[in-house]
């Protein structure tokens, strides 16, 4: 990690104090217009009746300045892409079981995308007309949840130089709204090496860890088309296999999706989005509106058609599903998945904000700790007997 100079310490302290204000000022103006888009984004695109245009040049300039400031702020704690392990604040160690796969930053080759038919533009929400009061904002309701998660995802993208977009789609006809996932993913993948979708009730827990390190940990290589986490097992109406497909295998969860720009990936996405037509997969239309919609369709059909064993596209449940108290607080949850890297609040959705809070505050605490330790000798004074206070007491020195 690069050392902190005194000038950087001053900038660090100021930036820590105003990070939320700056984040809002950069994030809101263009995101409210559906997609804050830069770089290689298409000038215009339409999905399910919703259309958007690329962001303005002035937005690109403001975002570039903001990204540089955030990147410098995180320099002292940003985790190395090639590090063999990671130790969190609790002392828990996580290793790269597959070794280092990605040795260089992917930067703008990665798109982090939020997509929803809802938009957090109400009172005290991130796209709202008034200044956001973070202290009184809650994770209650869709707007509060989306505000917290979108800001978490946007900040993460800026830290590591990834691109970010929010796609607000119109509600789909004759399909549950979550079926926009394969449609949107296919639309944008052609312009990037990776597109990563993160659900509105999910947050990145360790903002300092780059996706490249996580890809290596999960075994996502240069020929991996898709990756998703294994779902949490749950008991519904007495059925302990409610989270399993018709073959008895636990489903994959589409709340965190990694897609790589490969020919097979586009074939997969086409098959996935067309699944409800029943032309290729008989009875897939059942999942048009029945839970768990596009998620179950992927696990029921797509993963077998494009990957015979399914092992290549599985992210561990403990890494990208759940949160520490999920199993303890909800007896019907059978898996103790704690969301070590991606916190997915499938049950307690209002906790999305508290997870976003903790991710940011933990990082700021680490940054300030690094700064204080770096300058301890220059700013710390350790008083000893017979020092500057020796006149306050008698006795020989």
Short mmCIF file of C-alpha atoms in Angstrom, two decimals:
data_model
loop_
_atom_site.label_atom_id
_atom_site.label_comp_id
_atom_site.label_asym_id
_atom_site.label_seq_id
_atom_site.Cartn_x
_atom_site.Cartn_y
_atom_site.Cartn_z
CA UNK A 1 0.00 0.00 0.00
CA UNK A 2 1.40 3.45 -0.85
CA UNK A 3 2.41 5.64 2.09
CA UNK A 4 0.29 8.63 3.05
CA UNK A 5 1.85 12.08 2.78
CA UNK A 6 0.80 14.92 5.07
CA UNK A 7 -1.05 16.58 2.19
CA UNK A 8 -2.91 13.38 1.50
CA UNK A 9 -3.79 13.12 5.18
CA UNK A 10 -5.46 16.53 5.05
CA UNK A 11 -7.33 15.61 1.87
CA UNK A 12 -8.26 12.30 3.45
CA UNK A 13 -9.81 13.88 6.52
CA UNK A 14 -11.83 16.37 4.49
CA UNK A 15 -12.94 13.77 1.97
CA UNK A 16 -14.06 11.37 4.69
CA UNK A 17 -16.30 14.07 6.12
CA UNK A 18 -17.98 14.98 2.85
CA UNK A 19 -18.00 11.63 1.04
CA UNK A 20 -21.76 11.23 1.23
CA UNK A 21 -22.40 14.76 -0.01
CA UNK A 22 -20.02 14.35 -2.93
CA UNK A 23 -21.41 10.93 -3.70
CA UNK A 24 -24.91 12.34 -3.90
CA UNK A 25 -23.83 15.32 -5.97
CA UNK A 26 -22.19 13.10 -8.55
CA UNK A 27 -24.60 10.21 -8.54
CA UNK A 28 -27.97 11.92 -8.66
CA UNK A 29 -28.12 14.36 -11.63
CA UNK A 30 -27.68 11.83 -14.43
CA UNK A 31 -28.85 8.69 -12.63
CA UNK A 32 -32.27 10.26 -12.19
CA UNK A 33 -32.51 10.24 -15.99
CA UNK A 34 -32.39 6.44 -15.88
CA UNK A 35 -28.82 5.58 -16.87
CA UNK A 36 -25.64 7.41 -15.83
CA UNK A 37 -23.64 6.21 -18.81
CA UNK A 38 -20.13 6.90 -19.97
CA UNK A 39 -17.50 5.51 -22.29
CA UNK A 40 -18.65 2.79 -24.65
CA UNK A 41 -22.37 2.96 -23.84
CA UNK A 42 -24.77 2.95 -26.76
CA UNK A 43 -26.18 6.38 -27.59
CA UNK A 44 -29.71 5.07 -27.30
CA UNK A 45 -31.27 1.80 -26.19
CA UNK A 46 -34.76 0.51 -25.45
CA UNK A 47 -35.84 -2.40 -23.30
CA UNK A 48 -39.40 -3.46 -22.61
CA UNK A 49 -40.71 -0.09 -23.73
CA UNK A 50 -38.19 1.90 -21.66
CA UNK A 51 -35.67 4.02 -23.57
CA UNK A 52 -32.66 6.05 -22.47
CA UNK A 53 -29.81 8.02 -23.96
CA UNK A 54 -26.16 8.28 -23.03
CA UNK A 55 -25.02 10.80 -20.43
CA UNK A 56 -23.70 14.24 -21.31
CA UNK A 57 -20.02 15.12 -21.69
CA UNK A 58 -20.19 17.32 -18.58
CA UNK A 59 -21.38 14.34 -16.57
CA UNK A 60 -18.48 12.23 -17.86
CA UNK A 61 -16.04 14.94 -16.72
CA UNK A 62 -17.60 15.24 -13.25
CA UNK A 63 -17.65 11.50 -12.81
CA UNK A 64 -14.00 11.22 -13.85
CA UNK A 65 -12.97 13.79 -11.21
CA UNK A 66 -15.05 12.06 -8.57
CA UNK A 67 -13.63 8.64 -9.48
CA UNK A 68 -10.07 9.92 -9.15
CA UNK A 69 -10.81 11.43 -5.74
CA UNK A 70 -12.44 8.25 -4.47
CA UNK A 71 -9.66 6.06 -5.87
CA UNK A 72 -7.01 8.15 -4.09
CA UNK A 73 -9.02 8.04 -0.88
CA UNK A 74 -9.03 4.25 -0.99
CA UNK A 75 -5.39 3.81 -2.05
CA UNK A 76 -4.20 3.04 1.47
CA UNK A 77 -6.62 0.13 2.01
CA UNK A 78 -7.45 -1.14 -1.48
CA UNK A 79 -6.85 -4.88 -1.54
CA UNK A 80 -4.25 -6.16 -4.00
CA UNK A 81 -5.62 -8.11 -6.95
CA UNK A 82 -2.79 -10.64 -6.63
CA UNK A 83 -2.88 -11.10 -2.86
CA UNK A 84 -3.19 -14.76 -1.90
CA UNK A 85 -5.57 -14.05 0.97
CA UNK A 86 -7.78 -11.50 2.70
CA UNK A 87 -8.25 -11.01 6.45
CA UNK A 88 -11.33 -9.10 7.59
CA UNK A 89 -11.75 -6.93 10.69
CA UNK A 90 -12.75 -9.97 12.75
CA UNK A 91 -9.55 -11.79 11.85
CA UNK A 92 -11.26 -14.28 9.55
CA UNK A 93 -9.02 -15.32 6.66
CA UNK A 94 -10.22 -15.96 3.12
CA UNK A 95 -7.91 -17.52 0.54
CA UNK A 96 -7.70 -17.99 -3.22
CA UNK A 97 -8.32 -21.70 -3.59
CA UNK A 98 -7.95 -21.44 -7.36
CA UNK A 99 -4.82 -19.27 -7.24
CA UNK A 100 -4.47 -15.86 -8.88
CA UNK A 101 -6.38 -15.84 -12.17
CA UNK A 102 -6.68 -12.10 -12.83
CA UNK A 103 -3.36 -10.26 -12.42
CA UNK A 104 -4.25 -6.88 -13.95
CA UNK A 105 -7.15 -4.50 -13.25
CA UNK A 106 -10.09 -4.81 -15.62
CA UNK A 107 -11.24 -1.25 -14.97
CA UNK A 108 -13.79 0.02 -17.48
CA UNK A 109 -14.04 -3.42 -19.08
CA UNK A 110 -16.42 -4.20 -16.20
CA UNK A 111 -19.94 -2.81 -15.96
CA UNK A 112 -21.81 -2.92 -12.65
CA UNK A 113 -25.49 -2.62 -13.40
CA UNK A 114 -28.60 -1.98 -11.34
CA UNK A 115 -31.93 -2.66 -13.01
CA UNK A 116 -35.44 -2.24 -11.67
CA UNK A 117 -38.93 -1.15 -12.58
CA UNK A 118 -38.89 1.04 -9.46
CA UNK A 119 -36.90 4.23 -8.85
CA UNK A 120 -35.87 5.78 -5.50
CA UNK A 121 -37.14 9.25 -6.35
CA UNK A 122 -39.53 9.88 -3.46
CA UNK A 123 -39.15 11.88 -0.26
CA UNK A 124 -35.74 11.40 1.36
CA UNK A 125 -34.61 9.04 -1.39
CA UNK A 126 -31.46 9.29 -3.44
CA UNK A 127 -33.09 10.52 -6.68
CA UNK A 128 -35.58 12.73 -4.83
CA UNK A 129 -35.85 16.49 -5.24
CA UNK A 130 -34.65 17.39 -1.74
CA UNK A 131 -31.32 16.87 0.00
CA UNK A 132 -31.05 13.34 1.36
CA UNK A 133 -31.01 13.14 5.16
CA UNK A 134 -28.97 9.98 5.68
CA UNK A 135 -29.55 9.97 9.44
CA UNK A 136 -33.32 9.77 9.11
CA UNK A 137 -33.37 7.71 5.92
CA UNK A 138 -34.38 4.10 6.47
CA UNK A 139 -34.26 0.90 4.52
CA UNK A 140 -38.01 0.58 4.82
CA UNK A 141 -39.96 0.48 1.58
CA UNK A 142 -38.50 -0.01 -1.87
CA UNK A 143 -37.18 3.56 -2.16
CA UNK A 144 -35.08 3.39 0.99
CA UNK A 145 -33.69 0.00 0.05
CA UNK A 146 -32.85 1.07 -3.49
CA UNK A 147 -31.23 4.30 -2.28
CA UNK A 148 -28.83 2.40 -0.02
CA UNK A 149 -27.96 -0.38 -2.44
CA UNK A 150 -27.56 1.84 -5.51
CA UNK A 151 -25.17 4.15 -3.65
CA UNK A 152 -23.21 1.12 -2.41
CA UNK A 153 -22.89 -0.30 -5.91
CA UNK A 154 -22.05 3.09 -7.45
CA UNK A 155 -19.35 3.82 -4.87
CA UNK A 156 -17.83 0.37 -5.36
CA UNK A 157 -17.60 0.97 -9.10
CA UNK A 158 -15.83 4.31 -8.60
CA UNK A 159 -13.30 2.85 -6.14
CA UNK A 160 -12.09 0.28 -8.66
CA UNK A 161 -12.63 2.10 -11.96
CA UNK A 162 -15.59 0.06 -13.18
CA UNK A 163 -18.44 1.58 -15.13
CA UNK A 164 -21.89 1.84 -13.59
CA UNK A 165 -25.43 2.09 -14.94
CA UNK A 166 -28.93 2.06 -13.55
CA UNK A 167 -31.60 0.82 -15.93
CA UNK A 168 -35.17 1.69 -15.02
CA UNK A 169 -37.42 -0.53 -17.07
CA UNK A 170 -41.12 -0.30 -17.68
CA UNK A 171 -43.10 -3.16 -16.09
CA UNK A 172 -43.14 -6.22 -18.33
CA UNK A 173 -46.34 -7.54 -19.85
CA UNK A 174 -47.35 -11.10 -18.93
CA UNK A 175 -44.05 -11.62 -17.09
CA UNK A 176 -42.85 -10.97 -13.57
CA UNK A 177 -40.69 -7.84 -13.60
CA UNK A 178 -37.52 -9.74 -12.65
CA UNK A 179 -37.53 -11.24 -16.15
CA UNK A 180 -35.81 -8.02 -17.28
CA UNK A 181 -32.49 -9.53 -16.12
CA UNK A 182 -31.57 -11.64 -19.17
CA UNK A 183 -32.92 -8.93 -21.48
CA UNK A 184 -30.82 -6.13 -19.95
CA UNK A 185 -27.72 -8.29 -19.51
CA UNK A 186 -27.80 -9.26 -23.18
CA UNK A 187 -28.30 -5.63 -24.20
CA UNK A 188 -25.14 -4.36 -22.48
CA UNK A 189 -22.72 -7.30 -22.53
CA UNK A 190 -21.53 -6.61 -26.09
CA UNK A 191 -19.80 -3.42 -24.88
CA UNK A 192 -17.90 -4.94 -21.93
CA UNK A 193 -15.81 -7.93 -20.97
CA UNK A 194 -17.90 -8.45 -17.84
CA UNK A 195 -21.33 -7.28 -16.75
CA UNK A 196 -22.13 -7.74 -13.06
CA UNK A 197 -25.70 -7.38 -11.83
CA UNK A 198 -26.35 -6.80 -8.12
CA UNK A 199 -29.88 -6.99 -6.74
CA UNK A 200 -31.57 -4.05 -5.03
CA UNK A 201 -31.52 -5.86 -1.67
CA UNK A 202 -27.81 -6.75 -1.91
CA UNK A 203 -24.69 -4.78 -0.97
CA UNK A 204 -20.94 -5.19 -1.43
CA UNK A 205 -19.65 -5.82 2.09
CA UNK A 206 -15.91 -5.16 1.63
CA UNK A 207 -15.70 -2.21 -0.73
CA UNK A 208 -11.90 -2.33 -0.76
CA UNK A 209 -11.80 -5.77 -2.42
CA UNK A 210 -11.80 -5.61 -6.24
CA UNK A 211 -13.92 -7.92 -8.36
CA UNK A 212 -10.74 -9.29 -9.94
CA UNK A 213 -9.74 -10.79 -6.57
CA UNK A 214 -13.23 -12.19 -6.04
CA UNK A 215 -13.22 -13.66 -9.56
CA UNK A 216 -9.98 -15.46 -8.73
CA UNK A 217 -11.43 -16.70 -5.44
CA UNK A 218 -14.52 -18.07 -7.18
CA UNK A 219 -12.63 -19.61 -10.09
CA UNK A 220 -14.11 -17.27 -12.68
CA UNK A 221 -11.59 -17.55 -15.50
CA UNK A 222 -11.15 -16.29 -19.04
CA UNK A 223 -13.53 -18.93 -20.40
CA UNK A 224 -16.25 -18.68 -17.74
CA UNK A 225 -19.51 -17.55 -19.30
CA UNK A 226 -21.60 -17.03 -16.18
CA UNK A 227 -21.43 -17.25 -12.40
CA UNK A 228 -24.10 -17.03 -9.69
CA UNK A 229 -24.24 -18.01 -6.01
CA UNK A 230 -25.91 -21.15 -4.78
CA UNK A 231 -29.15 -20.18 -3.04
CA UNK A 232 -29.90 -20.46 0.67
CA UNK A 233 -31.91 -23.57 1.52
CA UNK A 234 -35.24 -22.85 3.15
CA UNK A 235 -38.26 -24.72 4.40
CA UNK A 236 -41.54 -23.46 2.93
CA UNK A 237 -44.86 -24.95 4.06
CA UNK A 238 -42.98 -27.89 5.53
CA UNK A 239 -41.08 -28.58 2.30
CA UNK A 240 -37.32 -28.69 2.97
CA UNK A 241 -36.65 -28.98 -0.77
CA UNK A 242 -38.38 -25.72 -1.66
CA UNK A 243 -35.05 -24.30 -2.83
CA UNK A 244 -34.32 -27.24 -5.13
CA UNK A 245 -35.08 -27.75 -8.80
CA UNK A 246 -36.95 -30.77 -10.17
CA UNK A 247 -33.72 -32.78 -10.16
CA UNK A 248 -33.16 -32.13 -6.45
CA UNK A 249 -30.29 -29.68 -6.85
CA UNK A 250 -30.32 -26.37 -4.98
CA UNK A 251 -31.12 -23.49 -7.31
CA UNK A 252 -28.76 -20.69 -8.19
CA UNK A 253 -29.72 -17.19 -7.05
CA UNK A 254 -29.92 -14.44 -9.67
CA UNK A 255 -29.47 -11.65 -7.12
CA UNK A 256 -25.77 -11.54 -8.04
CA UNK A 257 -24.94 -12.38 -11.64
CA UNK A 258 -21.60 -12.31 -13.45
CA UNK A 259 -21.65 -12.58 -17.25
CA UNK A 260 -18.55 -12.58 -19.48
CA UNK A 261 -18.52 -11.53 -23.13
CA UNK A 262 -18.15 -14.92 -24.83
CA UNK A 263 -20.14 -16.47 -27.70
CA UNK A 264 -21.64 -19.10 -25.40
CA UNK A 265 -22.83 -16.40 -23.01
CA UNK A 266 -24.96 -14.74 -25.68
CA UNK A 267 -26.45 -18.10 -26.64
CA UNK A 268 -27.22 -18.67 -22.96
CA UNK A 269 -28.85 -15.26 -22.49
CA UNK A 270 -30.96 -15.71 -25.62
CA UNK A 271 -32.18 -19.09 -24.40
CA UNK A 272 -32.87 -17.67 -20.95
CA UNK A 273 -34.90 -14.66 -22.08
CA UNK A 274 -36.89 -16.79 -24.56
CA UNK A 275 -37.46 -19.61 -22.08
CA UNK A 276 -41.07 -18.60 -21.22
CA UNK A 277 -42.14 -19.06 -24.84
CA UNK A 278 -41.90 -22.87 -24.36
CA UNK A 279 -40.32 -23.19 -27.82
CA UNK A 280 -37.03 -24.57 -26.53
CA UNK A 281 -37.97 -25.61 -23.01
CA UNK A 282 -41.31 -27.25 -22.45
CA UNK A 283 -43.37 -25.82 -19.57
CA UNK A 284 -40.93 -22.97 -18.90
CA UNK A 285 -43.89 -20.62 -19.25
CA UNK A 286 -44.96 -21.79 -15.78
CA UNK A 287 -42.23 -19.55 -14.39
CA UNK A 288 -43.52 -16.41 -16.08
CA UNK A 289 -45.13 -15.30 -12.84
CA UNK A 290 -44.65 -18.20 -10.41
CA UNK A 291 -41.87 -17.82 -7.84
CA UNK A 292 -38.94 -17.79 -8.35
CA UNK A 293 -39.52 -16.66 -11.94
CA UNK A 294 -36.39 -16.18 -14.10
CA UNK A 295 -34.24 -17.56 -11.29
CA UNK A 296 -35.99 -20.93 -11.26
CA UNK A 297 -36.07 -21.03 -15.05
CA UNK A 298 -32.29 -20.60 -15.18
CA UNK A 299 -31.72 -23.37 -12.65
CA UNK A 300 -34.37 -25.67 -14.12
CA UNK A 301 -33.26 -25.45 -17.75
CA UNK A 302 -30.41 -23.12 -18.69
CA UNK A 303 -27.68 -24.36 -16.35
CA UNK A 304 -28.13 -27.93 -17.59
CA UNK A 305 -28.31 -27.03 -21.26
CA UNK A 306 -25.16 -24.90 -21.22
CA UNK A 307 -23.18 -26.57 -18.45
CA UNK A 308 -23.71 -30.29 -17.93
CA UNK A 309 -22.54 -30.39 -14.31
CA UNK A 310 -23.33 -26.83 -13.27
CA UNK A 311 -20.18 -26.69 -11.16
CA UNK A 312 -18.49 -24.01 -13.25
CA UNK A 313 -21.00 -21.30 -12.43
CA UNK A 314 -21.45 -21.73 -8.68
CA UNK A 315 -20.35 -19.05 -6.20
CA UNK A 316 -20.38 -20.31 -2.58
CA UNK A 317 -23.57 -19.42 -0.72
CA UNK A 318 -21.58 -18.12 2.26
CA UNK A 319 -19.73 -15.67 0.01
CA UNK A 320 -22.65 -14.02 -1.78
CA UNK A 321 -25.91 -14.89 -0.04
CA UNK A 322 -27.48 -14.01 3.29
CA UNK A 323 -26.05 -12.08 6.23
CA UNK A 324 -24.77 -13.06 9.71
CA UNK A 325 -28.13 -13.22 11.53
CA UNK A 326 -30.26 -14.71 8.74
CA UNK A 327 -30.42 -18.32 9.97
CA UNK A 328 -30.60 -17.36 13.66
CA UNK A 329 -33.49 -14.95 13.16
CA UNK A 330 -35.48 -17.08 10.70
CA UNK A 331 -35.99 -20.77 11.59
CA UNK A 332 -37.25 -21.62 8.10
CA UNK A 333 -33.81 -20.76 6.68
CA UNK A 334 -31.71 -23.95 6.71
CA UNK A 335 -28.41 -22.63 5.32
CA UNK A 336 -26.09 -20.51 7.45
CA UNK A 337 -24.95 -18.26 4.61
CA UNK A 338 -23.47 -15.07 6.05
CA UNK A 339 -22.76 -12.91 3.00
CA UNK A 340 -19.03 -12.63 3.56
CA UNK A 341 -18.50 -10.55 0.41
CA UNK A 342 -22.00 -9.81 -0.90
CA UNK A 343 -24.76 -9.29 1.68
CA UNK A 344 -28.06 -10.39 0.13
CA UNK A 345 -31.05 -9.50 2.30
CA UNK A 346 -33.65 -11.80 0.78
CA UNK A 347 -35.75 -11.71 3.98
CA UNK A 348 -34.94 -8.60 6.04
CA UNK A 349 -34.79 -6.19 3.13
CA UNK A 350 -34.76 -3.12 5.38
CA UNK A 351 -31.31 -4.25 6.60
CA UNK A 352 -29.91 -3.24 3.22
CA UNK A 353 -29.30 0.28 4.52
CA UNK A 354 -27.52 -0.83 7.70
CA UNK A 355 -25.28 -3.10 5.62
CA UNK A 356 -24.50 -0.20 3.29
CA UNK A 357 -23.75 1.96 6.35
CA UNK A 358 -21.38 -0.58 7.84
CA UNK A 359 -19.51 -1.22 4.59
CA UNK A 360 -18.71 2.47 4.16
CA UNK A 361 -17.99 3.28 7.81
CA UNK A 362 -15.71 0.26 8.22
CA UNK A 363 -13.67 1.42 5.24
CA UNK A 364 -13.44 4.99 6.53
CA UNK A 365 -12.30 3.67 9.90
CA UNK A 366 -9.59 1.62 8.16
CA UNK A 367 -8.49 4.63 6.11
CA UNK A 368 -8.26 6.85 9.19
CA UNK A 369 -6.43 4.13 11.12
CA UNK A 370 -3.91 3.84 8.30
CA UNK A 371 -3.44 7.62 8.26
CA UNK A 372 -2.99 7.91 12.03
CA UNK A 373 -0.51 5.04 12.19
CA UNK A 374 1.48 6.44 9.27
CA UNK A 375 1.90 9.79 11.05
CA UNK A 376 2.02 8.61 14.65
CA UNK A 377 5.64 9.65 15.14
CA UNK A 378 5.07 13.14 13.78
CA UNK A 379 1.76 13.93 15.46
CA UNK A 380 1.88 11.91 18.66
CA UNK A 381 3.38 13.25 21.90
CA UNK A 382 4.11 10.84 24.73
CA UNK A 383 4.64 12.75 27.97
CA UNK A 384 7.12 11.28 30.43
CA UNK A 385 8.11 12.23 34.00
CA UNK A 386 10.53 15.16 33.89
CA UNK A 387 9.20 16.24 30.55
CA UNK A 388 7.31 19.49 29.93
CA UNK A 389 5.17 18.86 33.01
CA UNK A 390 8.09 18.35 35.43
CA UNK A 391 7.34 21.63 37.23
CA UNK A 392 4.06 20.26 38.48
CA UNK A 393 5.61 17.88 40.95
CA UNK A 394 8.68 17.68 43.11
CA UNK A 395 11.43 15.13 43.20
CA UNK A 396 14.60 14.51 41.34
CA UNK A 397 14.65 13.75 37.66
#
